[in-house]
Amino acid sequence: MERIRVKLLRAGAKLPTYGSAGAAGADLYACLEEPITIAPGETVFLPTGIALEVPQGCAGLVYARSGMACKKGLAPANKVGVVDSDFRGEILVVLHNHGSIPQTVCDGDRVAQLLITPVLTPEYGWSDSLTDTARDGEGFGSTGR
Protein backbone atom coordinates (compact mmCIF):
# COMPACT_ATOMS: atom_id res chain seq x y z
CA MET A 1 0.00 0.00 0.00
CA GLU A 2 1.23 3.48 -0.93
CA ARG A 3 1.91 5.80 2.00
CA ILE A 4 1.17 9.51 1.67
CA ARG A 5 3.31 11.85 3.73
CA VAL A 6 1.14 14.36 5.63
CA LYS A 7 2.47 17.46 7.39
CA LEU A 8 0.66 18.87 10.41
CA LEU A 9 0.14 22.63 9.96
CA ARG A 10 -2.39 23.40 12.71
CA ALA A 11 -2.90 21.91 16.15
CA GLY A 12 -5.87 19.58 16.22
CA ALA A 13 -5.74 18.67 12.52
CA LYS A 14 -6.69 15.10 11.61
CA LEU A 15 -5.18 12.71 9.13
CA PRO A 16 -7.47 11.78 6.24
CA THR A 17 -9.32 8.55 7.07
CA TYR A 18 -11.34 5.99 5.13
CA GLY A 19 -14.93 5.45 6.27
CA SER A 20 -14.97 1.78 5.29
CA ALA A 21 -12.65 -0.91 3.98
CA GLY A 22 -13.89 -0.35 0.42
CA ALA A 23 -14.00 3.45 0.46
CA ALA A 24 -12.30 5.07 -2.54
CA GLY A 25 -11.97 8.49 -0.93
CA ALA A 26 -10.43 9.45 2.40
CA ASP A 27 -12.39 11.95 4.48
CA LEU A 28 -10.90 15.41 4.98
CA TYR A 29 -11.68 17.19 8.25
CA ALA A 30 -12.23 20.87 9.00
CA CYS A 31 -9.60 22.30 11.34
CA LEU A 32 -11.29 25.36 12.83
CA GLU A 33 -10.76 27.61 15.85
CA GLU A 34 -14.52 28.18 16.01
CA PRO A 35 -17.58 27.00 14.05
CA ILE A 36 -18.24 28.67 10.68
CA THR A 37 -21.77 29.29 9.43
CA ILE A 38 -22.17 29.31 5.65
CA ALA A 39 -25.15 31.34 4.43
CA PRO A 40 -27.21 30.22 1.42
CA GLY A 41 -25.29 31.07 -1.74
CA GLU A 42 -22.07 31.74 0.21
CA THR A 43 -18.68 30.14 -0.44
CA VAL A 44 -16.14 29.62 2.35
CA PHE A 45 -12.54 28.38 2.38
CA LEU A 46 -12.18 25.80 5.17
CA PRO A 47 -8.71 24.87 6.41
CA THR A 48 -7.86 21.23 7.03
CA GLY A 49 -4.64 21.97 8.91
CA ILE A 50 -2.63 19.59 6.74
CA ALA A 51 -0.35 19.61 3.71
CA LEU A 52 0.41 16.39 1.89
CA GLU A 53 2.77 14.91 -0.64
CA VAL A 54 0.84 13.60 -3.63
CA PRO A 55 3.04 11.10 -5.48
CA GLN A 56 4.51 12.26 -8.78
CA GLY A 57 2.34 11.05 -11.66
CA CYS A 58 -0.78 11.35 -9.49
CA ALA A 59 -3.23 14.04 -8.40
CA GLY A 60 -5.34 14.44 -5.31
CA LEU A 61 -8.97 15.03 -6.24
CA VAL A 62 -11.18 16.70 -3.64
CA TYR A 63 -14.81 15.65 -4.02
CA ALA A 64 -18.03 16.33 -2.12
CA ARG A 65 -19.11 13.98 0.64
CA SER A 66 -22.47 12.69 -0.55
CA GLY A 67 -24.18 13.01 2.84
CA MET A 68 -23.08 16.60 3.31
CA ALA A 69 -24.02 17.57 -0.25
CA CYS A 70 -27.41 15.82 -0.27
CA LYS A 71 -28.53 16.52 3.30
CA LYS A 72 -27.01 19.96 3.92
CA GLY A 73 -26.47 21.37 0.43
CA LEU A 74 -22.74 21.85 1.08
CA ALA A 75 -20.39 20.87 -1.74
CA PRO A 76 -17.07 22.06 -3.16
CA ALA A 77 -17.60 25.32 -5.04
CA ASN A 78 -15.28 24.21 -7.83
CA LYS A 79 -17.02 20.79 -8.01
CA VAL A 80 -13.70 18.92 -7.92
CA GLY A 81 -10.58 20.39 -6.38
CA VAL A 82 -7.24 19.32 -7.84
CA VAL A 83 -4.15 18.92 -5.66
CA ASP A 84 -1.10 18.74 -7.94
CA SER A 85 1.86 16.54 -7.04
CA ASP A 86 4.14 19.58 -6.68
CA PHE A 87 1.79 21.50 -4.32
CA ARG A 88 2.91 21.59 -0.68
CA GLY A 89 0.54 24.16 0.81
CA GLU A 90 -2.39 23.64 3.14
CA ILE A 91 -5.29 21.66 1.75
CA LEU A 92 -8.31 23.97 1.78
CA VAL A 93 -11.84 22.81 1.07
CA VAL A 94 -13.89 25.47 -0.70
CA LEU A 95 -17.49 24.75 0.34
CA HIS A 96 -20.52 26.41 -1.22
CA ASN A 97 -23.97 26.37 0.37
CA HIS A 98 -26.38 25.39 -2.41
CA GLY A 99 -29.25 25.16 0.06
CA SER A 100 -31.79 27.65 1.32
CA ILE A 101 -30.79 27.73 4.99
CA PRO A 102 -27.50 28.55 6.76
CA GLN A 103 -25.31 25.55 7.60
CA THR A 104 -22.69 25.42 10.34
CA VAL A 105 -19.40 23.55 10.02
CA CYS A 106 -17.58 22.67 13.24
CA ASP A 107 -14.00 21.72 14.01
CA GLY A 108 -13.47 18.05 13.15
CA ASP A 109 -16.42 17.80 10.74
CA ARG A 110 -15.79 15.70 7.64
CA VAL A 111 -16.07 18.26 4.84
CA ALA A 112 -14.86 16.50 1.67
CA GLN A 113 -13.20 13.36 0.43
CA LEU A 114 -9.79 12.99 -1.19
CA LEU A 115 -8.97 10.51 -3.92
CA ILE A 116 -5.38 9.97 -5.04
CA THR A 117 -5.40 8.92 -8.68
CA PRO A 118 -2.88 8.46 -11.51
CA VAL A 119 -2.89 11.14 -14.18
CA LEU A 120 -1.58 11.37 -17.72
CA THR A 121 0.27 14.51 -18.76
CA PRO A 122 0.53 14.18 -22.54
CA GLU A 123 2.01 16.80 -24.82
CA TYR A 124 -0.50 18.69 -26.95
CA GLY A 125 0.20 19.44 -30.60
CA TRP A 126 -1.67 20.91 -33.53
CA SER A 127 -3.03 18.56 -36.19
CA ASP A 128 -4.92 19.13 -39.44
CA SER A 129 -7.15 16.11 -38.79
CA LEU A 130 -8.45 13.80 -36.07
CA THR A 131 -9.34 10.13 -36.18
CA ASP A 132 -12.95 9.55 -37.32
CA THR A 133 -15.41 7.96 -34.89
CA ALA A 134 -19.09 7.00 -35.09
CA ARG A 135 -19.89 10.00 -32.90
CA ASP A 136 -17.51 12.55 -34.48
CA GLY A 137 -18.54 16.08 -33.44
CA GLU A 138 -21.97 15.26 -31.98
CA GLY A 139 -22.11 16.51 -28.40
CA PHE A 140 -24.25 17.73 -25.52
CA GLY A 141 -26.74 14.90 -25.24
CA SER A 142 -26.07 13.30 -28.60
CA THR A 143 -25.34 9.85 -27.12
CA GLY A 144 -28.82 9.70 -25.56
CA ARG A 145 -30.64 9.65 -28.91
mmCIF file of C-alpha atoms in Angstrom:
data_model
loop_
_atom_site.group_PDB
_atom_site.id
_atom_site.type_symbol
_atom_site.label_atom_id
_atom_site.label_comp_id
_atom_site.label_asym_id
_atom_site.label_seq_id
_atom_site.Cartn_x
_atom_site.Cartn_y
_atom_site.Cartn_z
ATOM 1 C CA MET A 1 0.000 0.000 0.000
ATOM 2 C CA GLU A 2 1.226 3.481 -0.928
ATOM 3 C CA ARG A 3 1.910 5.800 1.998
ATOM 4 C CA ILE A 4 1.165 9.512 1.666
ATOM 5 C CA ARG A 5 3.310 11.852 3.730
ATOM 6 C CA VAL A 6 1.142 14.364 5.628
ATOM 7 C CA LYS A 7 2.473 17.457 7.389
ATOM 8 C CA LEU A 8 0.657 18.870 10.414
ATOM 9 C CA LEU A 9 0.143 22.634 9.961
ATOM 10 C CA ARG A 10 -2.394 23.401 12.706
ATOM 11 C CA ALA A 11 -2.897 21.908 16.151
ATOM 12 C CA GLY A 12 -5.874 19.580 16.215
ATOM 13 C CA ALA A 13 -5.742 18.670 12.521
ATOM 14 C CA LYS A 14 -6.693 15.104 11.614
ATOM 15 C CA LEU A 15 -5.179 12.712 9.127
ATOM 16 C CA PRO A 16 -7.473 11.777 6.241
ATOM 17 C CA THR A 17 -9.323 8.552 7.067
ATOM 18 C CA TYR A 18 -11.343 5.991 5.129
ATOM 19 C CA GLY A 19 -14.927 5.450 6.269
ATOM 20 C CA SER A 20 -14.966 1.785 5.289
ATOM 21 C CA ALA A 21 -12.654 -0.913 3.983
ATOM 22 C CA GLY A 22 -13.887 -0.351 0.420
ATOM 23 C CA ALA A 23 -14.002 3.452 0.455
ATOM 24 C CA ALA A 24 -12.302 5.071 -2.540
ATOM 25 C CA GLY A 25 -11.973 8.494 -0.926
ATOM 26 C CA ALA A 26 -10.430 9.447 2.398
ATOM 27 C CA ASP A 27 -12.385 11.953 4.476
ATOM 28 C CA LEU A 28 -10.898 15.411 4.977
ATOM 29 C CA TYR A 29 -11.678 17.191 8.246
ATOM 30 C CA ALA A 30 -12.230 20.869 9.003
ATOM 31 C CA CYS A 31 -9.602 22.303 11.343
ATOM 32 C CA LEU A 32 -11.288 25.362 12.830
ATOM 33 C CA GLU A 33 -10.759 27.606 15.854
ATOM 34 C CA GLU A 34 -14.522 28.183 16.008
ATOM 35 C CA PRO A 35 -17.582 26.996 14.048
ATOM 36 C CA ILE A 36 -18.237 28.668 10.682
ATOM 37 C CA THR A 37 -21.767 29.293 9.429
ATOM 38 C CA ILE A 38 -22.168 29.309 5.653
ATOM 39 C CA ALA A 39 -25.147 31.341 4.428
ATOM 40 C CA PRO A 40 -27.214 30.224 1.415
ATOM 41 C CA GLY A 41 -25.291 31.071 -1.744
ATOM 42 C CA GLU A 42 -22.073 31.743 0.209
ATOM 43 C CA THR A 43 -18.682 30.137 -0.441
ATOM 44 C CA VAL A 44 -16.140 29.624 2.351
ATOM 45 C CA PHE A 45 -12.541 28.377 2.375
ATOM 46 C CA LEU A 46 -12.184 25.797 5.166
ATOM 47 C CA PRO A 47 -8.714 24.868 6.412
ATOM 48 C CA THR A 48 -7.855 21.226 7.034
ATOM 49 C CA GLY A 49 -4.641 21.969 8.914
ATOM 50 C CA ILE A 50 -2.628 19.594 6.735
ATOM 51 C CA ALA A 51 -0.352 19.608 3.711
ATOM 52 C CA LEU A 52 0.407 16.392 1.891
ATOM 53 C CA GLU A 53 2.774 14.911 -0.638
ATOM 54 C CA VAL A 54 0.836 13.599 -3.626
ATOM 55 C CA PRO A 55 3.039 11.103 -5.484
ATOM 56 C CA GLN A 56 4.509 12.262 -8.779
ATOM 57 C CA GLY A 57 2.339 11.049 -11.656
ATOM 58 C CA CYS A 58 -0.776 11.352 -9.488
ATOM 59 C CA ALA A 59 -3.226 14.041 -8.404
ATOM 60 C CA GLY A 60 -5.339 14.436 -5.308
ATOM 61 C CA LEU A 61 -8.967 15.031 -6.245
ATOM 62 C CA VAL A 62 -11.184 16.700 -3.639
ATOM 63 C CA TYR A 63 -14.815 15.646 -4.021
ATOM 64 C CA ALA A 64 -18.025 16.329 -2.119
ATOM 65 C CA ARG A 65 -19.106 13.983 0.639
ATOM 66 C CA SER A 66 -22.465 12.689 -0.550
ATOM 67 C CA GLY A 67 -24.176 13.009 2.842
ATOM 68 C CA MET A 68 -23.077 16.603 3.308
ATOM 69 C CA ALA A 69 -24.021 17.565 -0.251
ATOM 70 C CA CYS A 70 -27.412 15.818 -0.274
ATOM 71 C CA LYS A 71 -28.531 16.518 3.296
ATOM 72 C CA LYS A 72 -27.010 19.958 3.921
ATOM 73 C CA GLY A 73 -26.468 21.367 0.429
ATOM 74 C CA LEU A 74 -22.743 21.854 1.079
ATOM 75 C CA ALA A 75 -20.390 20.866 -1.737
ATOM 76 C CA PRO A 76 -17.075 22.057 -3.157
ATOM 77 C CA ALA A 77 -17.603 25.319 -5.038
ATOM 78 C CA ASN A 78 -15.280 24.215 -7.827
ATOM 79 C CA LYS A 79 -17.024 20.792 -8.011
ATOM 80 C CA VAL A 80 -13.700 18.923 -7.916
ATOM 81 C CA GLY A 81 -10.578 20.388 -6.377
ATOM 82 C CA VAL A 82 -7.245 19.318 -7.839
ATOM 83 C CA VAL A 83 -4.147 18.919 -5.665
ATOM 84 C CA ASP A 84 -1.103 18.744 -7.936
ATOM 85 C CA SER A 85 1.858 16.541 -7.039
ATOM 86 C CA ASP A 86 4.139 19.575 -6.678
ATOM 87 C CA PHE A 87 1.790 21.498 -4.319
ATOM 88 C CA ARG A 88 2.915 21.587 -0.682
ATOM 89 C CA GLY A 89 0.537 24.158 0.809
ATOM 90 C CA GLU A 90 -2.386 23.642 3.143
ATOM 91 C CA ILE A 91 -5.288 21.657 1.753
ATOM 92 C CA LEU A 92 -8.306 23.965 1.777
ATOM 93 C CA VAL A 93 -11.841 22.807 1.075
ATOM 94 C CA VAL A 94 -13.888 25.466 -0.700
ATOM 95 C CA LEU A 95 -17.487 24.753 0.338
ATOM 96 C CA HIS A 96 -20.523 26.409 -1.221
ATOM 97 C CA ASN A 97 -23.973 26.367 0.370
ATOM 98 C CA HIS A 98 -26.378 25.392 -2.410
ATOM 99 C CA GLY A 99 -29.254 25.156 0.057
ATOM 100 C CA SER A 100 -31.792 27.653 1.323
ATOM 101 C CA ILE A 101 -30.789 27.730 4.994
ATOM 102 C CA PRO A 102 -27.497 28.555 6.758
ATOM 103 C CA GLN A 103 -25.313 25.552 7.603
ATOM 104 C CA THR A 104 -22.694 25.418 10.336
ATOM 105 C CA VAL A 105 -19.403 23.552 10.025
ATOM 106 C CA CYS A 106 -17.577 22.674 13.243
ATOM 107 C CA ASP A 107 -14.005 21.716 14.005
ATOM 108 C CA GLY A 108 -13.472 18.048 13.154
ATOM 109 C CA ASP A 109 -16.423 17.796 10.741
ATOM 110 C CA ARG A 110 -15.793 15.702 7.643
ATOM 111 C CA VAL A 111 -16.067 18.262 4.837
ATOM 112 C CA ALA A 112 -14.862 16.504 1.667
ATOM 113 C CA GLN A 113 -13.201 13.364 0.432
ATOM 114 C CA LEU A 114 -9.791 12.995 -1.191
ATOM 115 C CA LEU A 115 -8.972 10.507 -3.921
ATOM 116 C CA ILE A 116 -5.379 9.972 -5.043
ATOM 117 C CA THR A 117 -5.405 8.924 -8.683
ATOM 118 C CA PRO A 118 -2.884 8.463 -11.508
ATOM 119 C CA VAL A 119 -2.894 11.142 -14.182
ATOM 120 C CA LEU A 120 -1.583 11.371 -17.718
ATOM 121 C CA THR A 121 0.266 14.505 -18.756
ATOM 122 C CA PRO A 122 0.530 14.182 -22.541
ATOM 123 C CA GLU A 123 2.014 16.798 -24.820
ATOM 124 C CA TYR A 124 -0.496 18.686 -26.952
ATOM 125 C CA GLY A 125 0.198 19.437 -30.601
ATOM 126 C CA TRP A 126 -1.675 20.911 -33.529
ATOM 127 C CA SER A 127 -3.033 18.556 -36.190
ATOM 128 C CA ASP A 128 -4.918 19.133 -39.442
ATOM 129 C CA SER A 129 -7.147 16.110 -38.790
ATOM 130 C CA LEU A 130 -8.446 13.800 -36.068
ATOM 131 C CA THR A 131 -9.343 10.127 -36.183
ATOM 132 C CA ASP A 132 -12.948 9.551 -37.323
ATOM 133 C CA THR A 133 -15.410 7.961 -34.885
ATOM 134 C CA ALA A 134 -19.091 7.004 -35.091
ATOM 135 C CA ARG A 135 -19.888 9.998 -32.902
ATOM 136 C CA ASP A 136 -17.506 12.549 -34.476
ATOM 137 C CA GLY A 137 -18.537 16.085 -33.443
ATOM 138 C CA GLU A 138 -21.968 15.255 -31.984
ATOM 139 C CA GLY A 139 -22.106 16.514 -28.402
ATOM 140 C CA PHE A 140 -24.248 17.734 -25.515
ATOM 141 C CA GLY A 141 -26.737 14.897 -25.242
ATOM 142 C CA SER A 142 -26.067 13.298 -28.604
ATOM 143 C CA THR A 143 -25.342 9.855 -27.119
ATOM 144 C CA GLY A 144 -28.817 9.701 -25.564
ATOM 145 C CA ARG A 145 -30.635 9.652 -28.906
#
